[in-house]
Amino acid sequence: MDNTIFEQVDQYIGDLLLPEDQVLTDTLKSIVDAGLPSISVSPNQGKFLHVLVLATQAKRILELGTLGGYSTICMARALPADGKLLSLEIDPTSVRVALHNIQRAGLEDKVEIRLGKALDQLPKILEAGEGPYDLIFIDADKPPYAEYFDFAVQLSRPGTLIICDNVIRDGKVLDHESTDEMVQGVQRFNLALSKDPRVTATIIQTVGSKEYDGMALAVVK
Ligand SMILES: C[S@@+](CC[C@H](N)C(=O)[O-])C[C@H]1O[C@@H](n2cnc3c(N)ncnc32)[C@H](O)[C@@H]1O
């Protein structure tokens, strides 16, 4: 697929609506410098998450998959003074890099990053009664997306917005013979989402500077 027009329009939107942002630029550089993969949300997607936090007036955010803290910073910046964001990350290098970036962004009082496997941490968060969260962003490994979503709903209140990234995978979700475990994971999740009576949901296709993909948006009833 030729993504040139999507990249050019993403650039056009960025030029209009994303002022130069040294903290976010440094965050992306730190990810490359640490040898981590460049798989943060795109700048426009980060702004989209920022706008969603403002629109929902979220005060408590849960994120699955921190990487270098790019999406974390985009969302945490939209929190009110007493807002909090908890982000779960399995990779120690990512946690170290993200903590540095969070500090540089001046968000250390609002953001907590917990090191460990999300599927181990989520039951503990539930048992400890740390919910409900107002907004939950799922952006970790894809195979357990259906399980992540189930925990997310349990950690919600009516009106909580749950956002799940990368659920279209360059259109590969259409291939029911796919042997790619990431594709299979989001196919299983998308089907579960379609049958979940606890939420009202849709999926938007995302194009731009990153590869063609999609985000599921679900509001808990
Ligand atoms: C797509 S990246 C997150 C990008 C980040 N949300 C952003 O946009 O800036 C996915 C992250 O999930 C983490 N991850 C993968 N498997 C995980 C697991 N089982 N539990 C927690 N985090 C995991 C990876 O180490 C990686 O940092």
PDB file of C-alpha atoms and ligand atoms in Angstrom:
ATOM      1  CA  MET A   1       0.000   0.000   0.000  1.00  0.00           C
ATOM      2  CA  ASP A   2       1.300   3.483  -0.866  1.00  0.00           C
ATOM      3  CA  ASN A   3       1.004   5.524   2.334  1.00  0.00           C
ATOM      4  CA  THR A   4       2.507   8.719   0.895  1.00  0.00           C
ATOM      5  CA  ILE A   5      -0.712  10.759   0.964  1.00  0.00           C
ATOM      6  CA  PHE A   6      -1.465   9.653   4.540  1.00  0.00           C
ATOM      7  CA  GLU A   7       2.049  10.646   5.643  1.00  0.00           C
ATOM      8  CA  GLN A   8       1.787  14.009   3.889  1.00  0.00           C
ATOM      9  CA  VAL A   9      -1.606  14.760   5.428  1.00  0.00           C
ATOM     10  CA  ASP A  10      -0.333  13.681   8.865  1.00  0.00           C
ATOM     11  CA  GLN A  11       2.515  16.160   8.400  1.00  0.00           C
ATOM     12  CA  TYR A  12       0.013  18.833   7.318  1.00  0.00           C
ATOM     13  CA  ILE A  13      -2.111  18.245  10.444  1.00  0.00           C
ATOM     14  CA  GLY A  14       1.014  18.253  12.604  1.00  0.00           C
ATOM     15  CA  ASP A  15       2.215  21.536  11.097  1.00  0.00           C
ATOM     16  CA  LEU A  16      -1.164  23.074  11.877  1.00  0.00           C
ATOM     17  CA  LEU A  17      -1.906  21.639  15.293  1.00  0.00           C
ATOM     18  CA  LEU A  18       1.270  20.307  16.908  1.00  0.00           C
ATOM     19  CA  PRO A  19       3.637  23.055  17.980  1.00  0.00           C
ATOM     20  CA  GLU A  20       7.323  22.180  18.393  1.00  0.00           C
ATOM     21  CA  ASP A  21       7.553  20.117  21.593  1.00  0.00           C
ATOM     22  CA  GLN A  22      11.057  19.541  22.921  1.00  0.00           C
ATOM     23  CA  VAL A  23       9.950  17.092  25.630  1.00  0.00           C
ATOM     24  CA  LEU A  24       8.236  14.814  23.112  1.00  0.00           C
ATOM     25  CA  THR A  25      11.108  15.166  20.611  1.00  0.00           C
ATOM     26  CA  ASP A  26      13.598  14.215  23.351  1.00  0.00           C
ATOM     27  CA  THR A  27      11.370  11.316  24.388  1.00  0.00           C
ATOM     28  CA  LEU A  28      11.424   9.857  20.868  1.00  0.00           C
ATOM     29  CA  LYS A  29      15.203  10.327  20.710  1.00  0.00           C
ATOM     30  CA  SER A  30      15.676   8.592  24.073  1.00  0.00           C
ATOM     31  CA  ILE A  31      13.768   5.566  22.762  1.00  0.00           C
ATOM     32  CA  VAL A  32      16.080   5.279  19.746  1.00  0.00           C
ATOM     33  CA  ASP A  33      19.199   5.932  21.861  1.00  0.00           C
ATOM     34  CA  ALA A  34      18.223   3.134  24.269  1.00  0.00           C
ATOM     35  CA  GLY A  35      17.793   0.698  21.389  1.00  0.00           C
ATOM     36  CA  LEU A  36      14.057   0.368  22.029  1.00  0.00           C
ATOM     37  CA  PRO A  37      11.668  -0.074  19.087  1.00  0.00           C
ATOM     38  CA  SER A  38      10.131   3.079  17.560  1.00  0.00           C
ATOM     39  CA  ILE A  39       6.559   1.957  18.168  1.00  0.00           C
ATOM     40  CA  SER A  40       5.193   4.860  20.210  1.00  0.00           C
ATOM     41  CA  VAL A  41       1.891   6.312  19.028  1.00  0.00           C
ATOM     42  CA  SER A  42       2.405   8.946  16.330  1.00  0.00           C
ATOM     43  CA  PRO A  43       2.425  12.645  17.322  1.00  0.00           C
ATOM     44  CA  ASN A  44      -1.109  13.114  15.980  1.00  0.00           C
ATOM     45  CA  GLN A  45      -2.310  10.010  17.781  1.00  0.00           C
ATOM     46  CA  GLY A  46      -0.692  11.334  20.963  1.00  0.00           C
ATOM     47  CA  LYS A  47      -2.662  14.548  20.510  1.00  0.00           C
ATOM     48  CA  PHE A  48      -5.795  12.460  19.914  1.00  0.00           C
ATOM     49  CA  LEU A  49      -5.238  10.712  23.265  1.00  0.00           C
ATOM     50  CA  HIS A  50      -4.633  14.108  24.909  1.00  0.00           C
ATOM     51  CA  VAL A  51      -7.929  15.410  23.505  1.00  0.00           C
ATOM     52  CA  LEU A  52      -9.763  12.270  24.677  1.00  0.00           C
ATOM     53  CA  VAL A  53      -8.470  12.756  28.243  1.00  0.00           C
ATOM     54  CA  LEU A  54      -9.732  16.348  28.160  1.00  0.00           C
ATOM     55  CA  ALA A  55     -13.065  15.369  26.597  1.00  0.00           C
ATOM     56  CA  THR A  56     -13.738  12.684  29.202  1.00  0.00           C
ATOM     57  CA  GLN A  57     -12.420  14.905  32.020  1.00  0.00           C
ATOM     58  CA  ALA A  58     -10.500  11.847  33.182  1.00  0.00           C
ATOM     59  CA  LYS A  59      -8.758  12.099  36.546  1.00  0.00           C
ATOM     60  CA  ARG A  60      -7.533   8.518  36.801  1.00  0.00           C
ATOM     61  CA  ILE A  61      -5.895   6.805  33.840  1.00  0.00           C
ATOM     62  CA  LEU A  62      -4.565   3.255  33.452  1.00  0.00           C
ATOM     63  CA  GLU A  63      -2.166   2.469  30.604  1.00  0.00           C
ATOM     64  CA  LEU A  64      -0.911  -0.954  29.500  1.00  0.00           C
ATOM     65  CA  GLY A  65       2.426  -0.672  27.665  1.00  0.00           C
ATOM     66  CA  THR A  66       4.613   2.327  28.528  1.00  0.00           C
ATOM     67  CA  LEU A  67       7.660   1.952  26.246  1.00  0.00           C
ATOM     68  CA  GLY A  68       9.479   5.322  26.609  1.00  0.00           C
ATOM     69  CA  GLY A  69       6.478   7.162  28.017  1.00  0.00           C
ATOM     70  CA  TYR A  70       5.424   9.040  24.871  1.00  0.00           C
ATOM     71  CA  SER A  71       1.685   8.278  25.097  1.00  0.00           C
ATOM     72  CA  THR A  72       1.992   8.502  28.888  1.00  0.00           C
ATOM     73  CA  ILE A  73       3.190  12.113  28.639  1.00  0.00           C
ATOM     74  CA  CYS A  74       0.542  13.011  26.039  1.00  0.00           C
ATOM     75  CA  MET A  75      -2.233  11.757  28.325  1.00  0.00           C
ATOM     76  CA  ALA A  76      -0.804  12.864  31.693  1.00  0.00           C
ATOM     77  CA  ARG A  77      -0.420  16.432  30.447  1.00  0.00           C
ATOM     78  CA  ALA A  78      -4.204  16.584  30.041  1.00  0.00           C
ATOM     79  CA  LEU A  79      -4.870  15.530  33.644  1.00  0.00           C
ATOM     80  CA  PRO A  80      -6.067  18.046  36.228  1.00  0.00           C
ATOM     81  CA  ALA A  81      -3.709  18.979  39.111  1.00  0.00           C
ATOM     82  CA  ASP A  82      -4.940  16.064  41.248  1.00  0.00           C
ATOM     83  CA  GLY A  83      -5.025  13.559  38.356  1.00  0.00           C
ATOM     84  CA  LYS A  84      -3.052  10.297  38.323  1.00  0.00           C
ATOM     85  CA  LEU A  85      -1.857   7.913  35.628  1.00  0.00           C
ATOM     86  CA  LEU A  86      -0.660   4.356  36.296  1.00  0.00           C
ATOM     87  CA  SER A  87       1.261   2.689  33.459  1.00  0.00           C
ATOM     88  CA  LEU A  88       2.241  -1.011  33.338  1.00  0.00           C
ATOM     89  CA  GLU A  89       5.391  -2.132  31.536  1.00  0.00           C
ATOM     90  CA  ILE A  90       7.204  -5.487  31.358  1.00  0.00           C
ATOM     91  CA  ASP A  91      10.592  -4.257  30.144  1.00  0.00           C
ATOM     92  CA  PRO A  92      13.031  -2.786  32.714  1.00  0.00           C
ATOM     93  CA  THR A  93      14.895  -0.690  30.103  1.00  0.00           C
ATOM     94  CA  SER A  94      11.625   0.880  28.977  1.00  0.00           C
ATOM     95  CA  VAL A  95      10.702   1.673  32.581  1.00  0.00           C
ATOM     96  CA  ARG A  96      14.071   3.344  33.144  1.00  0.00           C
ATOM     97  CA  VAL A  97      13.824   5.401  29.953  1.00  0.00           C
ATOM     98  CA  ALA A  98      10.186   6.303  30.595  1.00  0.00           C
ATOM     99  CA  LEU A  99      10.857   7.414  34.184  1.00  0.00           C
ATOM    100  CA  HIS A 100      13.566   9.751  32.917  1.00  0.00           C
ATOM    101  CA  ASN A 101      11.208  11.190  30.293  1.00  0.00           C
ATOM    102  CA  ILE A 102       8.358  11.581  32.795  1.00  0.00           C
ATOM    103  CA  GLN A 103      10.716  13.490  35.074  1.00  0.00           C
ATOM    104  CA  ARG A 104      11.890  15.716  32.214  1.00  0.00           C
ATOM    105  CA  ALA A 105       8.229  16.424  31.448  1.00  0.00           C
ATOM    106  CA  GLY A 106       7.685  17.430  35.099  1.00  0.00           C
ATOM    107  CA  LEU A 107       5.002  14.762  35.499  1.00  0.00           C
ATOM    108  CA  GLU A 108       6.566  12.606  38.227  1.00  0.00           C
ATOM    109  CA  ASP A 109       3.873  13.596  40.760  1.00  0.00           C
ATOM    110  CA  LYS A 110       1.105  12.407  38.454  1.00  0.00           C
ATOM    111  CA  VAL A 111       2.591   9.308  36.843  1.00  0.00           C
ATOM    112  CA  GLU A 112       3.466   5.928  38.344  1.00  0.00           C
ATOM    113  CA  ILE A 113       5.078   3.200  36.255  1.00  0.00           C
ATOM    114  CA  ARG A 114       4.948  -0.402  37.504  1.00  0.00           C
ATOM    115  CA  LEU A 115       7.383  -2.971  36.196  1.00  0.00           C
ATOM    116  CA  GLY A 116       5.961  -6.408  35.438  1.00  0.00           C
ATOM    117  CA  LYS A 117       3.751  -8.484  33.193  1.00  0.00           C
ATOM    118  CA  ALA A 118       0.386  -6.781  32.767  1.00  0.00           C
ATOM    119  CA  LEU A 119      -1.543 -10.043  33.225  1.00  0.00           C
ATOM    120  CA  ASP A 120       0.159 -10.509  36.615  1.00  0.00           C
ATOM    121  CA  GLN A 121      -0.397  -6.932  37.700  1.00  0.00           C
ATOM    122  CA  LEU A 122      -4.029  -6.470  36.658  1.00  0.00           C
ATOM    123  CA  PRO A 123      -5.514  -9.009  39.137  1.00  0.00           C
ATOM    124  CA  LYS A 124      -3.518  -7.328  41.927  1.00  0.00           C
ATOM    125  CA  ILE A 125      -4.806  -3.901  40.937  1.00  0.00           C
ATOM    126  CA  LEU A 126      -8.345  -5.295  40.924  1.00  0.00           C
ATOM    127  CA  GLU A 127      -7.960  -7.077  44.269  1.00  0.00           C
ATOM    128  CA  ALA A 128      -6.437  -3.979  45.869  1.00  0.00           C
ATOM    129  CA  GLY A 129      -9.521  -1.991  44.787  1.00  0.00           C
ATOM    130  CA  GLU A 130      -7.406   0.546  42.916  1.00  0.00           C
ATOM    131  CA  GLY A 131     -10.118   1.145  40.332  1.00  0.00           C
ATOM    132  CA  PRO A 132     -12.246   2.512  38.918  1.00  0.00           C
ATOM    133  CA  TYR A 133     -10.312   4.320  36.204  1.00  0.00           C
ATOM    134  CA  ASP A 134     -11.895   6.991  34.014  1.00  0.00           C
ATOM    135  CA  LEU A 135      -9.844   6.161  30.913  1.00  0.00           C
ATOM    136  CA  ILE A 136      -7.841   3.026  30.070  1.00  0.00           C
ATOM    137  CA  PHE A 137      -5.371   2.815  27.183  1.00  0.00           C
ATOM    138  CA  ILE A 138      -4.417  -0.725  26.108  1.00  0.00           C
ATOM    139  CA  ASP A 139      -1.208  -0.720  24.048  1.00  0.00           C
ATOM    140  CA  ALA A 140       0.846  -3.706  25.278  1.00  0.00           C
ATOM    141  CA  ASP A 141       1.405  -7.110  23.599  1.00  0.00           C
ATOM    142  CA  LYS A 142      -1.464  -8.149  21.320  1.00  0.00           C
ATOM    143  CA  PRO A 143      -2.141 -11.870  22.040  1.00  0.00           C
ATOM    144  CA  PRO A 144      -3.855 -11.227  25.427  1.00  0.00           C
ATOM    145  CA  TYR A 145      -5.874  -8.164  24.284  1.00  0.00           C
ATOM    146  CA  ALA A 146      -9.186  -9.922  25.043  1.00  0.00           C
ATOM    147  CA  GLU A 147      -8.005 -10.665  28.604  1.00  0.00           C
ATOM    148  CA  TYR A 148      -6.674  -7.106  29.034  1.00  0.00           C
ATOM    149  CA  PHE A 149     -10.001  -5.733  27.917  1.00  0.00           C
ATOM    150  CA  ASP A 150     -11.899  -7.938  30.372  1.00  0.00           C
ATOM    151  CA  PHE A 151      -9.766  -6.629  33.238  1.00  0.00           C
ATOM    152  CA  ALA A 152     -10.187  -3.089  31.916  1.00  0.00           C
ATOM    153  CA  VAL A 153     -13.988  -3.373  32.085  1.00  0.00           C
ATOM    154  CA  GLN A 154     -13.740  -4.723  35.638  1.00  0.00           C
ATOM    155  CA  LEU A 155     -11.575  -1.728  36.548  1.00  0.00           C
ATOM    156  CA  SER A 156     -14.109   0.707  35.076  1.00  0.00           C
ATOM    157  CA  ARG A 157     -17.216   2.612  36.109  1.00  0.00           C
ATOM    158  CA  PRO A 158     -20.158   3.457  33.841  1.00  0.00           C
ATOM    159  CA  GLY A 159     -18.797   5.986  31.350  1.00  0.00           C
ATOM    160  CA  THR A 160     -15.163   4.857  31.432  1.00  0.00           C
ATOM    161  CA  LEU A 161     -13.523   5.105  28.011  1.00  0.00           C
ATOM    162  CA  ILE A 162     -11.334   2.143  27.012  1.00  0.00           C
ATOM    163  CA  ILE A 163      -9.029   2.652  24.021  1.00  0.00           C
ATOM    164  CA  CYS A 164      -7.242  -0.315  22.417  1.00  0.00           C
ATOM    165  CA  ASP A 165      -4.546   0.442  19.849  1.00  0.00           C
ATOM    166  CA  ASN A 166      -3.416  -1.605  16.820  1.00  0.00           C
ATOM    167  CA  VAL A 167      -6.560  -3.666  16.263  1.00  0.00           C
ATOM    168  CA  ILE A 168      -6.560  -3.560  12.422  1.00  0.00           C
ATOM    169  CA  ARG A 169      -2.890  -4.372  11.708  1.00  0.00           C
ATOM    170  CA  ASP A 170      -2.544  -3.133   8.161  1.00  0.00           C
ATOM    171  CA  GLY A 171      -5.837  -4.846   7.271  1.00  0.00           C
ATOM    172  CA  LYS A 172      -4.467  -8.271   8.185  1.00  0.00           C
ATOM    173  CA  VAL A 173      -7.468  -8.796  10.505  1.00  0.00           C
ATOM    174  CA  LEU A 174      -9.395  -9.735   7.347  1.00  0.00           C
ATOM    175  CA  ASP A 175      -7.210 -12.807   6.900  1.00  0.00           C
ATOM    176  CA  HIS A 176      -8.852 -15.587   8.882  1.00  0.00           C
ATOM    177  CA  GLU A 177      -6.050 -17.965   7.924  1.00  0.00           C
ATOM    178  CA  SER A 178      -3.403 -15.704   9.478  1.00  0.00           C
ATOM    179  CA  THR A 179      -0.835 -17.514  11.606  1.00  0.00           C
ATOM    180  CA  ASP A 180       0.528 -14.234  13.055  1.00  0.00           C
ATOM    181  CA  GLU A 181      -0.173 -14.360  16.788  1.00  0.00           C
ATOM    182  CA  MET A 182      -0.552 -10.580  16.948  1.00  0.00           C
ATOM    183  CA  VAL A 183      -3.192 -10.668  14.210  1.00  0.00           C
ATOM    184  CA  GLN A 184      -4.894 -13.627  15.880  1.00  0.00           C
ATOM    185  CA  GLY A 185      -4.842 -11.784  19.205  1.00  0.00           C
ATOM    186  CA  VAL A 186      -6.629  -8.730  17.856  1.00  0.00           C
ATOM    187  CA  GLN A 187      -9.047 -10.849  15.790  1.00  0.00           C
ATOM    188  CA  ARG A 188     -10.027 -12.670  18.992  1.00  0.00           C
ATOM    189  CA  PHE A 189     -10.294  -9.338  20.811  1.00  0.00           C
ATOM    190  CA  ASN A 190     -12.371  -7.649  18.083  1.00  0.00           C
ATOM    191  CA  LEU A 191     -14.822 -10.564  18.082  1.00  0.00           C
ATOM    192  CA  ALA A 192     -15.085 -10.525  21.885  1.00  0.00           C
ATOM    193  CA  LEU A 193     -15.642  -6.759  21.766  1.00  0.00           C
ATOM    194  CA  SER A 194     -18.506  -7.208  19.284  1.00  0.00           C
ATOM    195  CA  LYS A 195     -20.253  -9.571  21.721  1.00  0.00           C
ATOM    196  CA  ASP A 196     -19.522  -7.744  24.966  1.00  0.00           C
ATOM    197  CA  PRO A 197     -22.810  -6.483  26.448  1.00  0.00           C
ATOM    198  CA  ARG A 198     -20.939  -4.339  29.011  1.00  0.00           C
ATOM    199  CA  VAL A 199     -19.785  -1.717  26.487  1.00  0.00           C
ATOM    200  CA  THR A 200     -20.810   0.377  23.491  1.00  0.00           C
ATOM    201  CA  ALA A 201     -17.914   0.216  21.059  1.00  0.00           C
ATOM    202  CA  THR A 202     -16.568   1.121  17.671  1.00  0.00           C
ATOM    203  CA  ILE A 203     -13.275   0.809  15.814  1.00  0.00           C
ATOM    204  CA  ILE A 204     -11.763   3.659  13.837  1.00  0.00           C
ATOM    205  CA  GLN A 205      -9.174   3.011  11.146  1.00  0.00           C
ATOM    206  CA  THR A 206      -5.974   4.999  11.655  1.00  0.00           C
ATOM    207  CA  VAL A 207      -3.687   6.184   8.886  1.00  0.00           C
ATOM    208  CA  GLY A 208      -0.804   8.628   8.914  1.00  0.00           C
ATOM    209  CA  SER A 209       2.923   8.530   9.577  1.00  0.00           C
ATOM    210  CA  LYS A 210       2.581   5.067  11.119  1.00  0.00           C
ATOM    211  CA  GLU A 211       1.368   1.999   9.279  1.00  0.00           C
ATOM    212  CA  TYR A 212      -2.331   1.561   8.550  1.00  0.00           C
ATOM    213  CA  ASP A 213      -4.050   0.310  11.715  1.00  0.00           C
ATOM    214  CA  GLY A 214      -7.020   0.969  13.972  1.00  0.00           C
ATOM    215  CA  MET A 215      -8.111   1.932  17.471  1.00  0.00           C
ATOM    216  CA  ALA A 216     -11.072   0.421  19.303  1.00  0.00           C
ATOM    217  CA  LEU A 217     -13.014   2.872  21.454  1.00  0.00           C
ATOM    218  CA  ALA A 218     -15.396   1.430  24.032  1.00  0.00           C
ATOM    219  CA  VAL A 219     -17.555   3.204  26.602  1.00  0.00           C
ATOM    220  CA  VAL A 220     -18.578   1.129  29.611  1.00  0.00           C
ATOM    221  CA  LYS A 221     -22.354   1.029  30.214  1.00  0.00           C
TER     222      LYS A 221
HETATM  223  C1  LIG B   1       3.503  -0.331  21.493  1.00  0.00           C
HETATM  224  S1  LIG B   1       4.580  -0.257  22.862  1.00  0.00           S
HETATM  225  C2  LIG B   1       3.805   0.982  23.887  1.00  0.00           C
HETATM  226  C3  LIG B   1       3.899   2.347  23.283  1.00  0.00           C
HETATM  227  C4  LIG B   1       3.429   3.431  24.199  1.00  0.00           C
HETATM  228  N1  LIG B   1       2.072   3.200  24.661  1.00  0.00           N
HETATM  229  C5  LIG B   1       3.461   4.749  23.439  1.00  0.00           C
HETATM  230  O1  LIG B   1       2.628   4.921  22.538  1.00  0.00           O
HETATM  231  O2  LIG B   1       4.321   5.593  23.738  1.00  0.00           O
HETATM  232  C6  LIG B   1       4.168  -1.720  23.748  1.00  0.00           C
HETATM  233  C7  LIG B   1       4.850  -1.854  25.087  1.00  0.00           C
HETATM  234  O3  LIG B   1       4.232  -2.935  25.790  1.00  0.00           O
HETATM  235  C8  LIG B   1       5.218  -3.595  26.530  1.00  0.00           C
HETATM  236  N2  LIG B   1       4.748  -4.951  26.820  1.00  0.00           N
HETATM  237  C9  LIG B   1       4.808  -6.038  26.011  1.00  0.00           C
HETATM  238  N3  LIG B   1       4.288  -7.092  26.633  1.00  0.00           N
HETATM  239  C10 LIG B   1       3.890  -6.681  27.861  1.00  0.00           C
HETATM  240  C11 LIG B   1       3.287  -7.327  28.958  1.00  0.00           C
HETATM  241  N4  LIG B   1       2.975  -8.618  28.922  1.00  0.00           N
HETATM  242  N5  LIG B   1       3.002  -6.594  30.052  1.00  0.00           N
HETATM  243  C12 LIG B   1       3.307  -5.268  30.105  1.00  0.00           C
HETATM  244  N6  LIG B   1       3.889  -4.611  29.090  1.00  0.00           N
HETATM  245  C13 LIG B   1       4.186  -5.304  27.979  1.00  0.00           C
HETATM  246  C14 LIG B   1       6.439  -3.579  25.621  1.00  0.00           C
HETATM  247  O4  LIG B   1       7.626  -3.803  26.368  1.00  0.00           O
HETATM  248  C15 LIG B   1       6.335  -2.195  24.994  1.00  0.00           C
HETATM  249  O5  LIG B   1       7.086  -1.257  25.729  1.00  0.00           O
END
